[in-house]
Coordinates of N, CA, C and O in Angstrom, one line a residue:
X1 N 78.9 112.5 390.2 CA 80.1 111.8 390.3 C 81.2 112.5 389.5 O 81.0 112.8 388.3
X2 N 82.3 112.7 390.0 CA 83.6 113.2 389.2 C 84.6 111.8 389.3 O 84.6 111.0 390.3
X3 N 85.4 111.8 388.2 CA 86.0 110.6 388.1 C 87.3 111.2 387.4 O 87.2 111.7 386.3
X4 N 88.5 111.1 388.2 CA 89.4 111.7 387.9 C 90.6 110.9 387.3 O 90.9 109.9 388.1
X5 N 91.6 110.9 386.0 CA 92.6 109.9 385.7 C 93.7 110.3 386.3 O 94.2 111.5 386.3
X6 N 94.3 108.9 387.2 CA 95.6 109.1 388.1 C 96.5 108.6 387.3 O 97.6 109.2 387.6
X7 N 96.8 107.5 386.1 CA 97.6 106.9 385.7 C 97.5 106.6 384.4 O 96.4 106.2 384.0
X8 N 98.4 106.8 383.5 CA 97.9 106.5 382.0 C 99.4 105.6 381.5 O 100.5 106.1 381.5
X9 N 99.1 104.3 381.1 CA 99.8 103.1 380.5 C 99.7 102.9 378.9 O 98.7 102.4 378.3
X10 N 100.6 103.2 378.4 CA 100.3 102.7 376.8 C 101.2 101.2 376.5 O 102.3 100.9 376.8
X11 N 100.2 100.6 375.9 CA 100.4 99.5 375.6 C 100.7 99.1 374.4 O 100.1 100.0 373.7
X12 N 101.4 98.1 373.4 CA 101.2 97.9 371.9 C 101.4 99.0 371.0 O 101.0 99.1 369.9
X13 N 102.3 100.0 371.7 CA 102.7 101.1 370.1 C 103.4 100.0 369.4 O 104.0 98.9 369.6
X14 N 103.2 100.8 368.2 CA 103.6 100.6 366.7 C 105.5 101.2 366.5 O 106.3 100.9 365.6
X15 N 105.6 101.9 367.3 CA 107.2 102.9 367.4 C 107.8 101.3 368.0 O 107.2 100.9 369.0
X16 N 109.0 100.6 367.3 CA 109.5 99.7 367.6 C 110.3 100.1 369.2 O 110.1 99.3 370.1
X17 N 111.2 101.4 369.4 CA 111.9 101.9 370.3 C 111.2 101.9 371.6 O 111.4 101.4 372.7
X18 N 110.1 102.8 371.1 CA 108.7 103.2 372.1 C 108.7 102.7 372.8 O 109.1 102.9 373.9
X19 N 108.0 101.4 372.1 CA 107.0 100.5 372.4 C 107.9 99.1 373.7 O 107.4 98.3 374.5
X20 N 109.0 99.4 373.5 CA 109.8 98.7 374.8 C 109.5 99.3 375.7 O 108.8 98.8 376.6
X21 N 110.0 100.6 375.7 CA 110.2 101.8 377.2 C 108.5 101.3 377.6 O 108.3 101.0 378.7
X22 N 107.5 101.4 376.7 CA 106.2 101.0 377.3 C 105.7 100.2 377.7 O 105.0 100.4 378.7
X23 N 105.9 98.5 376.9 CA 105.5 97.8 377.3 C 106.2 97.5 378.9 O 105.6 96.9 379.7
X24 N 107.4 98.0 379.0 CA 107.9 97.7 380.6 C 107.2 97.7 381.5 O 107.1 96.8 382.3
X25 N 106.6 99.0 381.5 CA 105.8 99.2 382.6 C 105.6 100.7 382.7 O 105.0 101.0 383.7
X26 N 106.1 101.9 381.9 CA 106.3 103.3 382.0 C 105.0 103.8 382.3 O 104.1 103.5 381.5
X27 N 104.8 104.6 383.6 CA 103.2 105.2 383.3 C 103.3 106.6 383.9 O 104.2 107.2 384.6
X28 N 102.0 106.9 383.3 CA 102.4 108.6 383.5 C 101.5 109.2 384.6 O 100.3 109.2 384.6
X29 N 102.3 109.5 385.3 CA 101.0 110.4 386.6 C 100.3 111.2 386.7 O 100.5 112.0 387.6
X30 N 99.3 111.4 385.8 CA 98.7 112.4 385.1 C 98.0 113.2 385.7 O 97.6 114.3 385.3
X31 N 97.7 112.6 386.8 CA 96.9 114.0 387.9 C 98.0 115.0 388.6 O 97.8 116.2 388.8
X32 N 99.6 113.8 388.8 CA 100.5 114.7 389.9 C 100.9 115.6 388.1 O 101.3 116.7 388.0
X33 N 100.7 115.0 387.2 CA 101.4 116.2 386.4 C 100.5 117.5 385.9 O 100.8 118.7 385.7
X34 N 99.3 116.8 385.9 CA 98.2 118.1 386.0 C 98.1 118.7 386.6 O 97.7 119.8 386.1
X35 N 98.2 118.7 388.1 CA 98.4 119.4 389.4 C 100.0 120.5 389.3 O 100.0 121.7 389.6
X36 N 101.1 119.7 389.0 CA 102.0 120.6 388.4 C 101.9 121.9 387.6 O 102.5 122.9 387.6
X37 N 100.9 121.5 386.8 CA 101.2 122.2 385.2 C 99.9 123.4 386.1 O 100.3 124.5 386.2
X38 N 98.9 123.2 386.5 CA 98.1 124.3 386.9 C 98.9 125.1 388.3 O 98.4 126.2 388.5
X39 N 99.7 124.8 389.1 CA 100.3 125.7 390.1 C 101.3 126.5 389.2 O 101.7 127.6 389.6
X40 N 101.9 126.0 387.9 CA 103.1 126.3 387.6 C 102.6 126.9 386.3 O 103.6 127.5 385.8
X41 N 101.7 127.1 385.4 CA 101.5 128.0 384.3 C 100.6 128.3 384.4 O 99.7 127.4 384.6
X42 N 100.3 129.7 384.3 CA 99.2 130.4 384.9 C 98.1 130.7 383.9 O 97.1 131.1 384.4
X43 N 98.1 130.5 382.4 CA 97.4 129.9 381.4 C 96.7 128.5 381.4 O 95.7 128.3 380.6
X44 N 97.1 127.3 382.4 CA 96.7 126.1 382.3 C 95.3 125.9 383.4 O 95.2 126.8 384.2
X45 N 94.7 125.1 383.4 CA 94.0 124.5 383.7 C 93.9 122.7 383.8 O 94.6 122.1 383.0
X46 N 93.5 122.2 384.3 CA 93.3 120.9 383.9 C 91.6 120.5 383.2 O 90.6 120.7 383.8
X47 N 92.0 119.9 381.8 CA 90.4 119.6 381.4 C 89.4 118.9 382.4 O 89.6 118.3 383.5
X48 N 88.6 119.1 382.0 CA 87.2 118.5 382.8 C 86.1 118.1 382.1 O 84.9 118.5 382.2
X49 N 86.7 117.0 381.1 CA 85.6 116.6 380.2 C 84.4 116.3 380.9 O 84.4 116.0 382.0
X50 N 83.3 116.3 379.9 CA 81.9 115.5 380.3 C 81.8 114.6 379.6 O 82.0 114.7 378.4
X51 N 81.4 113.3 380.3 CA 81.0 112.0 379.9 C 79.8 111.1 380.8 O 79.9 110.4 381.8
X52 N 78.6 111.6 379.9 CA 77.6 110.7 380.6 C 77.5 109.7 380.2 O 77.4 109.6 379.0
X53 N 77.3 108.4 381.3 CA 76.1 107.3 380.8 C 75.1 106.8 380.8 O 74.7 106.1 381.7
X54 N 74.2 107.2 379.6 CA 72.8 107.1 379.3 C 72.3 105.4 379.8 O 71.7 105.1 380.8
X55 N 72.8 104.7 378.9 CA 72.6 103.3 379.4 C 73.5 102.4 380.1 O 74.7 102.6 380.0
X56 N 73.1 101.3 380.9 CA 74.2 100.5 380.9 C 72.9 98.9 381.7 O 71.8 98.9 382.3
X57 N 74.1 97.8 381.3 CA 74.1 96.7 381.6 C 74.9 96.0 381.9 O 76.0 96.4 382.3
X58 N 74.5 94.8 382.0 CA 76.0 93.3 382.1 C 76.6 93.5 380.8 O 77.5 92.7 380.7
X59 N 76.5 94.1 379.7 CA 77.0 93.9 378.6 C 77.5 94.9 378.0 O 78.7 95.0 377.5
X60 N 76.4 96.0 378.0 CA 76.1 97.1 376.9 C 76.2 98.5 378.1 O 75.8 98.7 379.2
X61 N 77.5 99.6 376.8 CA 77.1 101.0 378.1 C 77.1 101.9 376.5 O 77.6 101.7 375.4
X62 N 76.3 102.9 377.4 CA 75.9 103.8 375.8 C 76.3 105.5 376.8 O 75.7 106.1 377.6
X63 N 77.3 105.7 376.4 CA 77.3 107.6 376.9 C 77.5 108.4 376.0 O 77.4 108.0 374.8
X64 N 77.7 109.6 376.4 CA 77.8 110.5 375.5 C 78.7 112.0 376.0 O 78.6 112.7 377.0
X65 N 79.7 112.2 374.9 CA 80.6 113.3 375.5 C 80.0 114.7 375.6 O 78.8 114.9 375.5
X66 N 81.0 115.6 375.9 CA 80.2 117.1 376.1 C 80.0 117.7 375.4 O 79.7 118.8 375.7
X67 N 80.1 117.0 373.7 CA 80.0 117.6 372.1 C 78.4 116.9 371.8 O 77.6 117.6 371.0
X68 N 77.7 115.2 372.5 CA 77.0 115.0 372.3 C 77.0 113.7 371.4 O 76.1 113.0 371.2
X69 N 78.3 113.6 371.1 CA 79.0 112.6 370.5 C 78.4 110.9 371.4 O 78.4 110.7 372.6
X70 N 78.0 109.9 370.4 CA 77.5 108.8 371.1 C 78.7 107.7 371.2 O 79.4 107.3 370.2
X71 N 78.8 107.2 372.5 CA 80.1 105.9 372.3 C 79.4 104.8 372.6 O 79.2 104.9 373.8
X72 N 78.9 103.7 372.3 CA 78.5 102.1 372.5 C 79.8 101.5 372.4 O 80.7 101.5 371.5
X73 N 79.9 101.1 373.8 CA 80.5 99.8 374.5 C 80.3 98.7 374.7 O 79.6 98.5 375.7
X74 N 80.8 97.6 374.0 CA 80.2 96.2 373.9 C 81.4 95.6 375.2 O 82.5 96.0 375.4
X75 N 80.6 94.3 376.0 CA 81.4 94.1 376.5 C 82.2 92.6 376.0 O 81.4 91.7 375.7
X76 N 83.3 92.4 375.8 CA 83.8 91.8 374.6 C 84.1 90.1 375.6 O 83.7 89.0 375.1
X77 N 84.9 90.2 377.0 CA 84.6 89.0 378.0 C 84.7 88.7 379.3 O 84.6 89.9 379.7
X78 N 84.8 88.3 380.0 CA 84.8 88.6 381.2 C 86.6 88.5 381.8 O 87.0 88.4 383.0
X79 N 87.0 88.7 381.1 CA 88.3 89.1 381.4 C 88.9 90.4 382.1 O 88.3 91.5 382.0
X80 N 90.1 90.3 382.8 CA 90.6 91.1 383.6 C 91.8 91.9 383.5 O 92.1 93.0 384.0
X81 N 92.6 90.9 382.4 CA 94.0 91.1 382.6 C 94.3 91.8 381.1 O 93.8 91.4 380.1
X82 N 95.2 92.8 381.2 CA 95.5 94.1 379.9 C 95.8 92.7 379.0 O 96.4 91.7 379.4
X83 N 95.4 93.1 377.7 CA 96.2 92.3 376.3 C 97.4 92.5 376.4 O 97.9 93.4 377.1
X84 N 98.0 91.8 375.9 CA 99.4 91.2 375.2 C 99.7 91.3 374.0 O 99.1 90.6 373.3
X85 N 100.6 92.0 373.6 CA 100.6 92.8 372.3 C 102.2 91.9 371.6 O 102.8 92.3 370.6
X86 N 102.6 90.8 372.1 CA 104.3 90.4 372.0 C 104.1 89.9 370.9 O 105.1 90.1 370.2
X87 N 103.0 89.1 370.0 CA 102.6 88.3 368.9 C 102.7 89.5 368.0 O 103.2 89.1 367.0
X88 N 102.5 91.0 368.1 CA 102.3 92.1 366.9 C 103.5 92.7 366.9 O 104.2 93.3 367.8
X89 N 103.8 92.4 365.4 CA 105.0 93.6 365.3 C 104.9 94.7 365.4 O 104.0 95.4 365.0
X90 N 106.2 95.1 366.4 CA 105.9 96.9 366.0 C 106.7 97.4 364.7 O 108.0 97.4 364.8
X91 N 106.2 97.6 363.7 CA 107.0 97.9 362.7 C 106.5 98.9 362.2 O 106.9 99.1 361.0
X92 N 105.6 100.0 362.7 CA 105.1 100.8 362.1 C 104.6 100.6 360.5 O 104.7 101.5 359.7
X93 N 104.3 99.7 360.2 CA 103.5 99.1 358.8 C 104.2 99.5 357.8 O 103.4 99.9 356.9
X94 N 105.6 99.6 357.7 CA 106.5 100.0 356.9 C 106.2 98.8 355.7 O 105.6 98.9 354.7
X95 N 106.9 97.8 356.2 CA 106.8 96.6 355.3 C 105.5 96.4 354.6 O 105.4 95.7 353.5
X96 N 104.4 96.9 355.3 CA 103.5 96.6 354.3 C 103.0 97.3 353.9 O 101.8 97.1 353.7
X97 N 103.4 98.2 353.5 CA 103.7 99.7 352.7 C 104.7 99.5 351.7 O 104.6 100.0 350.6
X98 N 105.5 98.9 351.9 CA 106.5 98.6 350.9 C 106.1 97.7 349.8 O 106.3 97.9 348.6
X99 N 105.5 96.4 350.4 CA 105.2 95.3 349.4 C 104.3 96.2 348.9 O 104.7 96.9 347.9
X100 N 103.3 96.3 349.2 CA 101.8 97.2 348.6 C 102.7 98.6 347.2 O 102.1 98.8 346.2
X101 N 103.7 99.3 347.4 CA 104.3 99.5 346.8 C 105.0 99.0 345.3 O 104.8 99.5 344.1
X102 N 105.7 97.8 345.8 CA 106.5 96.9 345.3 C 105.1 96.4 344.2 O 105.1 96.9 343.0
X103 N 104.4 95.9 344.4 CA 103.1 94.6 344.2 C 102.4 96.0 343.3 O 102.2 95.4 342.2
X104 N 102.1 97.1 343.2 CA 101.2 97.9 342.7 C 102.2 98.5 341.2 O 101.9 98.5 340.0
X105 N 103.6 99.1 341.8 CA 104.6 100.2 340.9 C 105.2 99.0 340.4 O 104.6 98.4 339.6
X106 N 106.4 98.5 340.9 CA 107.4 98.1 341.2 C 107.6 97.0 340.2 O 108.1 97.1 339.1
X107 N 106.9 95.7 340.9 CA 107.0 94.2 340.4 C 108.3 93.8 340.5 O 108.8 93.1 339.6
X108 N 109.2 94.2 341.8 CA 110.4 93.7 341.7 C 110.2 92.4 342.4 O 109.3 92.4 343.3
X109 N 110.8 91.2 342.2 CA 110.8 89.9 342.8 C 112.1 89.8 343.6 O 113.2 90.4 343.4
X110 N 111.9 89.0 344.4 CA 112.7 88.7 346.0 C 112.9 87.4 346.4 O 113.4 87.2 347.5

């Protein structure tokens, strides 16, 4: 089996700006751009990782990359629909970088 990625969606960045343009709906065509990039630079290729799976269940999948590297997959619920990320700030963890700062050097009060 070959299994090829047509569409790549990021969800829940941490980049406050970003993470709008993304959570919209922005997705990247990553085959029509891969297909681009190998007619049009003659250095490119498109990867062709290996990823087998050794095991699998209703629950549990165990593969392994083309380095040999092992990934366990738990299945977490029987859910369908992408997370919702609107509850997490995106603040790039500045602020809590700052207190942790503040609270360790600082001791300034607020």
């Amino acid at each position: 089996w070959e299994i090829f990625m047509d569409t790549v969606e990021i969800k829940g960045s941490n980049i406050p700006l970003l993470r709008r343009v993304l959570d919209d709906g922005l997705k990247l065509s990553s085959r029509e751009l891969g297909s681009f990039l190998e007619e049009n630079v003659e250095q490119y290729s498109n990867p062709k990782p290996v990823f087998e799976t050794t095991y699998l269940d209703d629950m549990l999948r165990i593969s392994r990359d083309q380095d040999g590297k092992v990934f366990v997959y738990g299945k977490m619920s029987d859910g369908t629909e992408p997370t919702s990320y609107k509850s997490v700030d995106a603040d790039l963890g500045l602020l809590n970088l700052l207190e942790g700062l503040n609270d360790n050097f600082f001791k300034i009060s607020i």
